[in-house]
PDB file of C-alpha atoms in Angstrom:
ATOM      1  CA  MET A   1     123.137 -66.778 189.882  1.00  0.00           C
ATOM      2  CA  ALA A   2     120.868 -67.012 186.879  1.00  0.00           C
ATOM      3  CA  ARG A   3     119.466 -70.374 185.900  1.00  0.00           C
ATOM      4  CA  GLN A   4     120.410 -71.851 182.581  1.00  0.00           C
ATOM      5  CA  SER A   5     119.791 -75.045 180.710  1.00  0.00           C
ATOM      6  CA  ILE A   6     122.552 -77.513 179.987  1.00  0.00           C
ATOM      7  CA  ASP A   7     122.374 -76.563 176.301  1.00  0.00           C
ATOM      8  CA  GLU A   8     122.842 -72.870 177.174  1.00  0.00           C
ATOM      9  CA  PHE A   9     125.811 -73.713 179.374  1.00  0.00           C
ATOM     10  CA  LEU A  10     127.408 -75.851 176.649  1.00  0.00           C
ATOM     11  CA  ARG A  11     126.932 -73.134 174.009  1.00  0.00           C
ATOM     12  CA  ALA A  12     128.353 -70.411 176.260  1.00  0.00           C
ATOM     13  CA  ASN A  13     131.443 -72.473 177.116  1.00  0.00           C
ATOM     14  CA  ALA A  14     132.051 -74.314 173.843  1.00  0.00           C
ATOM     15  CA  GLN A  15     135.536 -74.888 172.509  1.00  0.00           C
ATOM     16  CA  GLN A  16     136.557 -72.445 169.797  1.00  0.00           C
ATOM     17  CA  GLN A  17     136.596 -74.280 166.480  1.00  0.00           C
ATOM     18  CA  GLY A  18     138.476 -73.808 163.271  1.00  0.00           C
ATOM     19  CA  SER A  19     141.625 -71.979 164.320  1.00  0.00           C
ATOM     20  CA  THR A  20     144.855 -73.179 162.768  1.00  0.00           C
ATOM     21  CA  ASP A  21     147.003 -70.894 164.942  1.00  0.00           C
ATOM     22  CA  ARG A  22     149.640 -72.688 166.989  1.00  0.00           C
ATOM     23  CA  PHE A  23     148.470 -71.097 170.276  1.00  0.00           C
ATOM     24  CA  VAL A  24     144.767 -70.314 170.821  1.00  0.00           C
ATOM     25  CA  LEU A  25     143.329 -68.834 174.014  1.00  0.00           C
ATOM     26  CA  GLU A  26     140.230 -70.919 174.731  1.00  0.00           C
ATOM     27  CA  THR A  27     139.624 -68.800 177.848  1.00  0.00           C
ATOM     28  CA  SER A  28     141.829 -66.345 179.704  1.00  0.00           C
ATOM     29  CA  GLU A  29     143.123 -69.328 181.713  1.00  0.00           C
ATOM     30  CA  ILE A  30     143.227 -72.188 179.155  1.00  0.00           C
ATOM     31  CA  LEU A  31     145.590 -72.386 176.195  1.00  0.00           C
ATOM     32  CA  GLU A  32     145.011 -74.706 173.248  1.00  0.00           C
ATOM     33  CA  VAL A  33     148.243 -75.704 171.515  1.00  0.00           C
ATOM     34  CA  ASN A  34     147.952 -77.092 167.996  1.00  0.00           C
ATOM     35  CA  VAL A  35     150.935 -79.414 167.868  1.00  0.00           C
ATOM     36  CA  ASP A  36     152.383 -80.269 164.466  1.00  0.00           C
ATOM     37  CA  GLY A  37     156.022 -81.080 165.101  1.00  0.00           C
ATOM     38  CA  HIS A  38     157.132 -80.168 168.596  1.00  0.00           C
ATOM     39  CA  VAL A  39     156.418 -77.470 171.169  1.00  0.00           C
ATOM     40  CA  TRP A  40     157.793 -76.954 174.692  1.00  0.00           C
ATOM     41  CA  ALA A  41     155.440 -76.570 177.685  1.00  0.00           C
ATOM     42  CA  LYS A  42     155.797 -76.271 181.438  1.00  0.00           C
ATOM     43  CA  VAL A  43     155.663 -79.655 183.178  1.00  0.00           C
ATOM     44  CA  GLY A  44     152.399 -80.205 185.064  1.00  0.00           C
ATOM     45  CA  THR A  45     150.239 -77.845 183.002  1.00  0.00           C
ATOM     46  CA  MET A  46     148.667 -80.297 180.516  1.00  0.00           C
ATOM     47  CA  VAL A  47     144.981 -80.755 181.374  1.00  0.00           C
ATOM     48  CA  ASP A  48     143.840 -82.689 178.290  1.00  0.00           C
ATOM     49  CA  TYR A  49     144.866 -83.613 174.765  1.00  0.00           C
ATOM     50  CA  ASN A  50     143.688 -85.419 171.664  1.00  0.00           C
ATOM     51  CA  GLY A  51     145.572 -86.757 168.696  1.00  0.00           C
ATOM     52  CA  GLU A  52     148.925 -88.460 168.377  1.00  0.00           C
ATOM     53  CA  VAL A  53     151.033 -86.440 170.818  1.00  0.00           C
ATOM     54  CA  ARG A  54     153.953 -87.782 172.858  1.00  0.00           C
ATOM     55  CA  PHE A  55     155.186 -86.070 176.003  1.00  0.00           C
ATOM     56  CA  GLU A  56     158.815 -86.181 177.118  1.00  0.00           C
ATOM     57  CA  ARG A  57     160.313 -84.356 180.090  1.00  0.00           C
ATOM     58  CA  GLN A  58     163.254 -82.141 179.164  1.00  0.00           C
ATOM     59  CA  SER A  59     166.615 -83.619 180.058  1.00  0.00           C
ATOM     60  CA  SER A  60     168.700 -81.657 182.564  1.00  0.00           C
ATOM     61  CA  PHE A  61     171.375 -81.277 179.902  1.00  0.00           C
ATOM     62  CA  ASP A  62     169.138 -80.052 177.040  1.00  0.00           C
ATOM     63  CA  GLY A  63     170.575 -76.709 176.086  1.00  0.00           C
ATOM     64  CA  GLY A  64     174.096 -77.716 177.039  1.00  0.00           C
ATOM     65  CA  MET A  65     176.255 -77.775 180.124  1.00  0.00           C
ATOM     66  CA  LYS A  66     176.367 -73.961 180.464  1.00  0.00           C
ATOM     67  CA  LYS A  67     172.561 -73.679 180.771  1.00  0.00           C
ATOM     68  CA  PHE A  68     172.474 -76.686 183.116  1.00  0.00           C
ATOM     69  CA  LEU A  69     174.998 -75.029 185.435  1.00  0.00           C
ATOM     70  CA  LYS A  70     173.133 -71.688 185.327  1.00  0.00           C
ATOM     71  CA  LYS A  71     169.902 -73.442 186.335  1.00  0.00           C
ATOM     72  CA  GLN A  72     171.649 -75.219 189.197  1.00  0.00           C
ATOM     73  CA  VAL A  73     173.415 -72.102 190.527  1.00  0.00           C
ATOM     74  CA  THR A  74     170.543 -69.615 190.134  1.00  0.00           C
ATOM     75  CA  GLY A  75     167.509 -71.816 190.779  1.00  0.00           C
ATOM     76  CA  GLU A  76     165.893 -70.107 187.757  1.00  0.00           C
ATOM     77  CA  GLY A  77     164.474 -71.802 184.718  1.00  0.00           C
ATOM     78  CA  ALA A  78     161.350 -73.727 183.896  1.00  0.00           C
ATOM     79  CA  VAL A  79     161.020 -77.493 183.993  1.00  0.00           C
ATOM     80  CA  LEU A  80     159.769 -78.209 180.485  1.00  0.00           C
ATOM     81  CA  MET A  81     158.300 -81.090 178.527  1.00  0.00           C
ATOM     82  CA  LYS A  82     158.461 -81.626 174.799  1.00  0.00           C
ATOM     83  CA  MET A  83     155.078 -82.200 173.169  1.00  0.00           C
ATOM     84  CA  GLU A  84     155.737 -83.917 169.869  1.00  0.00           C
ATOM     85  CA  GLY A  85     153.493 -85.263 167.116  1.00  0.00           C
ATOM     86  CA  ARG A  86     150.182 -84.003 165.825  1.00  0.00           C
ATOM     87  CA  GLY A  87     147.138 -83.038 167.884  1.00  0.00           C
ATOM     88  CA  ARG A  88     145.692 -80.527 170.326  1.00  0.00           C
ATOM     89  CA  VAL A  89     146.963 -80.049 173.855  1.00  0.00           C
ATOM     90  CA  TYR A  90     145.222 -77.931 176.489  1.00  0.00           C
ATOM     91  CA  LEU A  91     147.354 -76.186 179.105  1.00  0.00           C
ATOM     92  CA  ALA A  92     146.442 -74.310 182.292  1.00  0.00           C
ATOM     93  CA  ASP A  93     148.416 -73.260 185.371  1.00  0.00           C
ATOM     94  CA  ARG A  94     146.521 -72.719 188.632  1.00  0.00           C
ATOM     95  CA  LYS A  95     143.946 -70.251 187.283  1.00  0.00           C
ATOM     96  CA  LYS A  96     146.665 -67.843 186.158  1.00  0.00           C
ATOM     97  CA  LYS A  97     145.898 -65.524 183.255  1.00  0.00           C
ATOM     98  CA  ILE A  98     147.627 -66.370 179.979  1.00  0.00           C
ATOM     99  CA  ALA A  99     149.192 -63.944 177.519  1.00  0.00           C
ATOM    100  CA  VAL A 100     150.444 -65.052 174.090  1.00  0.00           C
ATOM    101  CA  PHE A 101     153.217 -63.292 172.167  1.00  0.00           C
ATOM    102  CA  ASP A 102     154.648 -63.702 168.695  1.00  0.00           C
ATOM    103  CA  LEU A 103     158.366 -63.007 168.951  1.00  0.00           C
ATOM    104  CA  ALA A 104     159.688 -61.882 165.589  1.00  0.00           C
ATOM    105  CA  GLY A 105     163.390 -61.660 166.314  1.00  0.00           C
ATOM    106  CA  GLN A 106     162.628 -59.900 169.598  1.00  0.00           C
ATOM    107  CA  SER A 107     163.432 -60.943 173.136  1.00  0.00           C
ATOM    108  CA  MET A 108     161.666 -60.826 176.474  1.00  0.00           C
ATOM    109  CA  SER A 109     162.563 -61.629 180.053  1.00  0.00           C
ATOM    110  CA  VAL A 110     160.188 -63.683 182.192  1.00  0.00           C
ATOM    111  CA  ASN A 111     160.280 -65.540 185.489  1.00  0.00           C
ATOM    112  CA  GLY A 112     160.845 -69.212 184.629  1.00  0.00           C
ATOM    113  CA  ASN A 113     157.843 -70.266 186.700  1.00  0.00           C
ATOM    114  CA  ASP A 114     155.624 -68.083 184.494  1.00  0.00           C
ATOM    115  CA  LEU A 115     156.661 -69.595 181.162  1.00  0.00           C
ATOM    116  CA  LEU A 116     153.740 -71.761 179.995  1.00  0.00           C
ATOM    117  CA  ALA A 117     154.734 -72.764 176.451  1.00  0.00           C
ATOM    118  CA  MET A 118     157.016 -71.849 173.568  1.00  0.00           C
ATOM    119  CA  GLU A 119     157.588 -72.950 170.017  1.00  0.00           C
ATOM    120  CA  SER A 120     160.780 -74.757 169.085  1.00  0.00           C
ATOM    121  CA  GLY A 121     162.165 -71.624 167.332  1.00  0.00           C
ATOM    122  CA  ILE A 122     162.519 -69.828 170.664  1.00  0.00           C
ATOM    123  CA  ASP A 123     165.921 -69.868 172.351  1.00  0.00           C
ATOM    124  CA  TRP A 124     166.246 -69.355 176.101  1.00  0.00           C
ATOM    125  CA  ASP A 125     168.957 -68.440 178.546  1.00  0.00           C
ATOM    126  CA  ILE A 126     169.163 -67.383 182.177  1.00  0.00           C
ATOM    127  CA  GLU A 127     170.126 -63.766 182.823  1.00  0.00           C
ATOM    128  CA  MET A 128     170.509 -61.424 185.763  1.00  0.00           C
ATOM    129  CA  THR A 129     167.581 -58.994 185.968  1.00  0.00           C
ATOM    130  CA  GLY A 130     169.394 -56.013 187.438  1.00  0.00           C
ATOM    131  CA  GLY A 131     167.852 -54.069 190.301  1.00  0.00           C
ATOM    132  CA  ALA A 132     164.267 -55.115 189.610  1.00  0.00           C
ATOM    133  CA  GLY A 133     164.783 -58.718 190.644  1.00  0.00           C
ATOM    134  CA  ILE A 134     165.804 -57.870 194.182  1.00  0.00           C
ATOM    135  CA  THR A 135     162.539 -56.085 194.956  1.00  0.00           C
ATOM    136  CA  SER A 136     160.267 -58.420 192.989  1.00  0.00           C
ATOM    137  CA  GLY A 137     161.465 -61.694 194.477  1.00  0.00           C
ATOM    138  CA  GLY A 138     164.207 -62.941 192.169  1.00  0.00           C
ATOM    139  CA  LEU A 139     167.571 -61.911 190.818  1.00  0.00           C
ATOM    140  CA  PHE A 140     167.464 -64.046 187.644  1.00  0.00           C
ATOM    141  CA  ASN A 141     164.963 -64.528 184.813  1.00  0.00           C
ATOM    142  CA  MET A 142     164.713 -66.499 181.614  1.00  0.00           C
ATOM    143  CA  LYS A 143     165.518 -64.537 178.478  1.00  0.00           C
ATOM    144  CA  LEU A 144     163.454 -65.763 175.526  1.00  0.00           C
ATOM    145  CA  SER A 145     164.400 -64.757 172.001  1.00  0.00           C
ATOM    146  CA  GLY A 146     164.022 -65.795 168.386  1.00  0.00           C
ATOM    147  CA  GLN A 147     161.128 -66.521 166.062  1.00  0.00           C
ATOM    148  CA  GLY A 148     157.874 -68.035 167.277  1.00  0.00           C
ATOM    149  CA  MET A 149     155.055 -68.023 169.775  1.00  0.00           C
ATOM    150  CA  VAL A 150     155.459 -67.763 173.550  1.00  0.00           C
ATOM    151  CA  ALA A 151     152.756 -68.096 176.222  1.00  0.00           C
ATOM    152  CA  ILE A 152     153.303 -66.784 179.741  1.00  0.00           C
ATOM    153  CA  THR A 153     151.123 -66.690 182.840  1.00  0.00           C
ATOM    154  CA  THR A 154     150.431 -63.963 185.382  1.00  0.00           C
ATOM    155  CA  LYS A 155     148.516 -63.888 188.666  1.00  0.00           C
ATOM    156  CA  GLY A 156     147.084 -60.504 187.786  1.00  0.00           C
ATOM    157  CA  LYS A 157     147.841 -57.586 185.540  1.00  0.00           C
ATOM    158  CA  PRO A 158     151.578 -57.647 184.797  1.00  0.00           C
ATOM    159  CA  LEU A 159     153.951 -54.729 185.134  1.00  0.00           C
ATOM    160  CA  THR A 160     156.275 -54.370 182.166  1.00  0.00           C
ATOM    161  CA  LEU A 161     159.639 -52.734 182.625  1.00  0.00           C
ATOM    162  CA  ARG A 162     161.742 -51.440 179.744  1.00  0.00           C
ATOM    163  CA  PRO A 163     165.491 -50.806 179.846  1.00  0.00           C
ATOM    164  CA  PRO A 164     167.309 -48.842 181.085  1.00  0.00           C
ATOM    165  CA  PHE A 165     166.279 -49.992 184.517  1.00  0.00           C
ATOM    166  CA  ASN A 166     168.256 -50.099 187.735  1.00  0.00           C
ATOM    167  CA  ALA A 167     167.754 -50.368 191.489  1.00  0.00           C
ATOM    168  CA  THR A 168     167.859 -46.571 191.902  1.00  0.00           C
ATOM    169  CA  ASN A 169     164.970 -46.126 189.457  1.00  0.00           C
ATOM    170  CA  CYS A 170     163.047 -48.901 191.188  1.00  0.00           C
ATOM    171  CA  LEU A 171     163.388 -47.499 194.682  1.00  0.00           C
ATOM    172  CA  SER A 172     162.964 -43.815 193.933  1.00  0.00           C
ATOM    173  CA  GLY A 173     159.528 -42.273 193.658  1.00  0.00           C
TER     174      GLY A 173
END
């Protein structure tokens, strides 16, 4: 390992300044969220913050009784907290890599445990994944749709699957 001075270390690892984007990747494993209003984030991922931000754990019934029952029956879904106010919040989840998406009326399906953060304009629901879920460890995922930013985490390079997809396609070579 090469030697370096403290000043060199601080310069090489300095916080990115000046971005007004809602979600900013500080590193591949740390997300800066510029909160102005409210944003949802996975409980337990906040590592630091500054400003006037309040944190409130999502109620079991946020999203209505139907979503509550789906979460209870399937075991899918993220436990979220609302970050509300104005400031910067830094999120990380066990050294997982972070990917940020801007959904513009599109939708995506993600394992609830891998949802890191989403803007308030994103709607979610729990859906059956089809054949893929059986071989990848789960039968249900969270469907995210609407307008806004979404941040997800992965333990490595993700595999993206596009419809139509079924168990026969998954198991055949």
